XYZ file of C-alpha atoms in Angstrom:
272
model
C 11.664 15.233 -6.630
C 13.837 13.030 -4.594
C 16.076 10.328 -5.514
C 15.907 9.032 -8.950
C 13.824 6.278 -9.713
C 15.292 2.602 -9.658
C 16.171 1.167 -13.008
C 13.599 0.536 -15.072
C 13.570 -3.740 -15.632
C 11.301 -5.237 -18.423
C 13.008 -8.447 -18.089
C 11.130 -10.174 -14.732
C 7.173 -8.900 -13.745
C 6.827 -5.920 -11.181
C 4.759 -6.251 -8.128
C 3.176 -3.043 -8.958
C 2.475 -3.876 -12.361
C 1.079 -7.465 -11.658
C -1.257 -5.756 -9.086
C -2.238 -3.296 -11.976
C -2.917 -6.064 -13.919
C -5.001 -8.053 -11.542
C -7.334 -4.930 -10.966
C -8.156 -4.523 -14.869
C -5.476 -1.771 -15.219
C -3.546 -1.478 -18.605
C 0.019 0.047 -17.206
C 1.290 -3.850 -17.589
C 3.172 -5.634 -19.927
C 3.172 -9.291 -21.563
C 5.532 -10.408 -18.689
C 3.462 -9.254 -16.281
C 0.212 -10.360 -17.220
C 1.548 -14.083 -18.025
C 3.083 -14.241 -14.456
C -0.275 -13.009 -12.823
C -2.376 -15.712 -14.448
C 0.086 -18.403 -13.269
C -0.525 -16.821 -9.733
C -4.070 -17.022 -10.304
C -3.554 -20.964 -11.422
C -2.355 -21.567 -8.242
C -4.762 -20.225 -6.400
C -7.811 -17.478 -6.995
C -7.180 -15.653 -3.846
C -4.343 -13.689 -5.638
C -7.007 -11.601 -7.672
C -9.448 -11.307 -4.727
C -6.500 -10.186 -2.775
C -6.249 -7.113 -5.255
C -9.461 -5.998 -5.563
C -10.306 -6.715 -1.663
C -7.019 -4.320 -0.633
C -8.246 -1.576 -2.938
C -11.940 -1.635 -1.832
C -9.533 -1.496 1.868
C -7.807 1.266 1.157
C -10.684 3.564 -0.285
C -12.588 2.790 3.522
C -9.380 3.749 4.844
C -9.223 6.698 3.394
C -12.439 7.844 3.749
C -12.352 7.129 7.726
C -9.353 9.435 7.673
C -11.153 11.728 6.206
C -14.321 11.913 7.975
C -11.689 11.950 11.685
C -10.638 14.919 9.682
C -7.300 14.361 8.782
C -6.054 15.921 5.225
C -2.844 15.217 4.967
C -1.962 11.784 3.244
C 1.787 9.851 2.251
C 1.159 6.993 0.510
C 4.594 4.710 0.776
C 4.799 2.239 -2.105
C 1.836 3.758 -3.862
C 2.237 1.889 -7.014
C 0.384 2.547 -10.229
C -2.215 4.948 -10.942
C -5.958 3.013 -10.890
C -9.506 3.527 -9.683
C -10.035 4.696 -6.637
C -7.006 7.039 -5.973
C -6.485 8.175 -2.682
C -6.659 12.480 -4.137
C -9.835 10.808 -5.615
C -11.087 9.393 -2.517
C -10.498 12.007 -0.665
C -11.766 14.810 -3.203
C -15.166 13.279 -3.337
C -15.301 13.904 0.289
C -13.694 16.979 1.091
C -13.037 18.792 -2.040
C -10.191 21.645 -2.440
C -9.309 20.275 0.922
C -6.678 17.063 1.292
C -2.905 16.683 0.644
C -1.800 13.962 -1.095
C 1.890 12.370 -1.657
C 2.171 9.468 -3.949
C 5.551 7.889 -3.166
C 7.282 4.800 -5.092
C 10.534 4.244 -6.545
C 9.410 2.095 -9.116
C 10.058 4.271 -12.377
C 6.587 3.350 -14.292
C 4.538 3.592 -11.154
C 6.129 7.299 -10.334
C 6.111 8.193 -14.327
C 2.120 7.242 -14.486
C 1.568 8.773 -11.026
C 2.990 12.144 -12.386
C 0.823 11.744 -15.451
C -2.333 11.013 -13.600
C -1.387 14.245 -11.155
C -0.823 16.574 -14.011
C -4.044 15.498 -15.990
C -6.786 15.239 -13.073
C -5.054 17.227 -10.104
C -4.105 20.316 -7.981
C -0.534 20.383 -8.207
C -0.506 22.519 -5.161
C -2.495 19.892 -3.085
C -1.153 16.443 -4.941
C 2.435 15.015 -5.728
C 4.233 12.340 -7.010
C 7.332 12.011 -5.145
C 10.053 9.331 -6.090
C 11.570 7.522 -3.444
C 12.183 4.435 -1.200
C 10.409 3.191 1.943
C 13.951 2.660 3.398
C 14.986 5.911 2.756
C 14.030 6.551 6.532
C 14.793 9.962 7.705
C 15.952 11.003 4.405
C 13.115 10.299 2.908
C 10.742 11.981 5.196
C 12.693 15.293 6.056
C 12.440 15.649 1.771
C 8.693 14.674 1.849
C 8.066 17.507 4.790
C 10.408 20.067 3.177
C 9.185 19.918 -0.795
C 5.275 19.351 -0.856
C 4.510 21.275 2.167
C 2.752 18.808 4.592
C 2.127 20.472 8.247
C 4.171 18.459 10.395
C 1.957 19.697 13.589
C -1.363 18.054 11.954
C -2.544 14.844 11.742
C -1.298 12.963 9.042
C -2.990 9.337 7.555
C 0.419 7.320 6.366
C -0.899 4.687 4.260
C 1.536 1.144 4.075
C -1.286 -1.034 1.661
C 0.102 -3.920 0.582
C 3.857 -2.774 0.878
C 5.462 -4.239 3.801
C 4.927 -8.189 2.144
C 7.552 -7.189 -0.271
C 10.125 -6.406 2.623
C 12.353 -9.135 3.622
C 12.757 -10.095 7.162
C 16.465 -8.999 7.175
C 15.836 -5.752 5.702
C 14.258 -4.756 8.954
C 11.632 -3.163 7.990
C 9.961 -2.957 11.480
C 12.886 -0.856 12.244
C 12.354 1.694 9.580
C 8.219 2.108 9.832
C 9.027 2.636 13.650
C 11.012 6.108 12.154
C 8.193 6.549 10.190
C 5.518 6.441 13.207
C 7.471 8.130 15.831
C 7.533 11.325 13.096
C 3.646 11.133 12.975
C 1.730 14.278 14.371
C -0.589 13.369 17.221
C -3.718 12.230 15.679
C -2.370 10.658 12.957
C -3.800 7.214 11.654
C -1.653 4.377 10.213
C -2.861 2.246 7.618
C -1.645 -1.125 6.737
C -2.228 -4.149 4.832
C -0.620 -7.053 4.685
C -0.501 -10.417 2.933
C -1.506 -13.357 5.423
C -3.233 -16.809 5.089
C -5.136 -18.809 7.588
C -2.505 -20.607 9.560
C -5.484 -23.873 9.802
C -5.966 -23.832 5.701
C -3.185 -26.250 4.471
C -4.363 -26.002 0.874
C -3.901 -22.059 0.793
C -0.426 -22.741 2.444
C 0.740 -24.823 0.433
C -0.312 -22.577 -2.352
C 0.879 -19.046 -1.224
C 4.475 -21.008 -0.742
C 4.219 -21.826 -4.187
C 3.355 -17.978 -5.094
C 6.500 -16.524 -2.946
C 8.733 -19.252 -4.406
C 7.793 -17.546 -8.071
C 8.268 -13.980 -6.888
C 11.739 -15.172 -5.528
C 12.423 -16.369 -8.365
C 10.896 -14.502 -12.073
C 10.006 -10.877 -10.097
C 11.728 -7.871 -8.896
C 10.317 -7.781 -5.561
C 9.911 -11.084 -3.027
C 6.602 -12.140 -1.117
C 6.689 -12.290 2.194
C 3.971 -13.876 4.076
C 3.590 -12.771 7.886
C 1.240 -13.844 10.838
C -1.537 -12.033 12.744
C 1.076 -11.297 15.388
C 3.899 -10.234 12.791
C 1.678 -8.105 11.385
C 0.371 -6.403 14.521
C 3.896 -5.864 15.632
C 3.961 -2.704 12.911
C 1.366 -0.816 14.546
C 4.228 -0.149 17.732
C 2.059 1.381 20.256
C -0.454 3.371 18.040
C -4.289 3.125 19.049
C -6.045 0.016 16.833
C -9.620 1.451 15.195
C -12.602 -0.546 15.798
C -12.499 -3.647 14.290
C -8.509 -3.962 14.767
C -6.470 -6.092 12.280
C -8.549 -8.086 10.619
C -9.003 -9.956 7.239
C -9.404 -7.268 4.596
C -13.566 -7.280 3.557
C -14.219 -7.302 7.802
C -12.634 -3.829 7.859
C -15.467 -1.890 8.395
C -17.325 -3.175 4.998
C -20.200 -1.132 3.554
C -22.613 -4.166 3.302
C -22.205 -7.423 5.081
C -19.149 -9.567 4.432
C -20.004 -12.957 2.165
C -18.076 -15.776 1.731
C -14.920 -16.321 3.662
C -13.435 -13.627 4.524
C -10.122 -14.934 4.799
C -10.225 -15.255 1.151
C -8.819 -12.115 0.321
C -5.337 -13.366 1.655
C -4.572 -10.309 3.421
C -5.189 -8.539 6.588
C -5.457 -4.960 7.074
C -6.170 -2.308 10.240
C -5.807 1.229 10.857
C -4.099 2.630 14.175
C -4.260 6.086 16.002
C -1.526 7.809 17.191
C -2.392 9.306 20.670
């Protein structure tokens, strides 16, 4: 479907396979795995990050679901792990949600095709290649080839995307397309990589992490404030807790530690 995939590059470590890699997946190569652990030198917070968005985005998903939406995109879905958002879903409402997987990376869409065809519906779940800043283009295919009602609420899911958009690609401008096509009732839900602006030592090292993904990767980090962040939610409705650090977002048992740990802040927002 869509666009083809971008070129596949074995030569620098994808973002999607380094987060594979730091949440015990095996769709990873040497390159990958070597440039994770020098992240996780710098500072542990890179492997809590992963596993503390994930554990996000399955409580995301399930809120959707129990609001009853059942209609899910998932922009810059990545690769194919535990806790899939047709799996998350399924366990709730079975026979009942549609799910879009969309990346233009070509091993993340490849697997994500795979993992469809072995454990899905193919009339309920896809795997559609293509690029957040395809915009309009991207959306009117999404709409036209898998079906999705645009008069019904639909849960657009942005986890852990928008850090790998530069500030001069605009991509405020773009998810602003994005929201304004949203049914009413639809949720919005984002995470986002962020540090505690009063921890100097996590500073310091999350500088040092988006100076390596400038350099050896084939997608940049880009760190953003609370207030950066919030500005993607436009005017949408923030659920109850609002955008917080990930673990506070409506955990399932009470949060330990610090929760600013996870290096990432994540909220969901309602479209009136």
């Amino acid at each position: 479907m869509s666009n083809d995939p971008a070129p596949l590059d074995l030569e620098r470590p994808s973002a999607g396979r380094v987060y594979d890699y730091l949440l015990g997946g095996t769709n990873n190569y040497a390159i990958d795995r070597e440039f994770a652990e020098q992240q996780i030198a710098l500072t542990p917070w890179v492997r809590t990050f992963a596993i503390a968005n994930r554990a996000f985005l399955g409580r995301a998903v399930r809120y959707a679901i129990e609001n009853g939406v059942r209609q899910f995109v998932d922009l810059g879905s990545g690769l194919p792990t535990q806790g899939n958002v047709h799996e998350v879903a399924d366990r709730i409402a079975p026979g009942e949600a549609k799910v879009v997987y969309v990346d233009n990376e070509p091993i993340a869409h490849a697997h994500s095709r795979i993992l469809l065809e072995d454990t899905a519906d193919p009339e309920r779940h896809f795997a559609f290649c293509g690029d957040f800043f395809g915009g309009k283009t991207l959306w009117t295919e999404i709409l036209e080839q898998t079906g999705l009602d645009r008069d019904k609420p639909i849960c657009l899911l942005t986890v852990a995307l928008l850090h790998f958009m530069p500030p001069e690609s605009n991509p405020e401008a773009t998810l602003a397309y994005f929201r304004e096509q949203l049914p009413s009732g639809s949720l919005l839900v984002l995470s986002h990589a962020s540090i505690d602006e009063e921890d100097a030592r996590s500073k310091a090292a999350a500088g040092d992490i988006t100076d390596n993904y400038a350099k050896k990767a084939t997608h940049q980090a880009h760190l953003r404030t609370r207030d950066q962040i919030s500005t993607f939610f436009g005017e949408l409705d923030m659920v109850d807790p609002g955008l917080v650090w990930l673990s506070q977002w409506r955990p399932d048992e009470a949060v330990k530690g610090n929760p600013a740990a996870s290096g990432a802040l994540g909220g969901v927002a309602r479209k009136a």
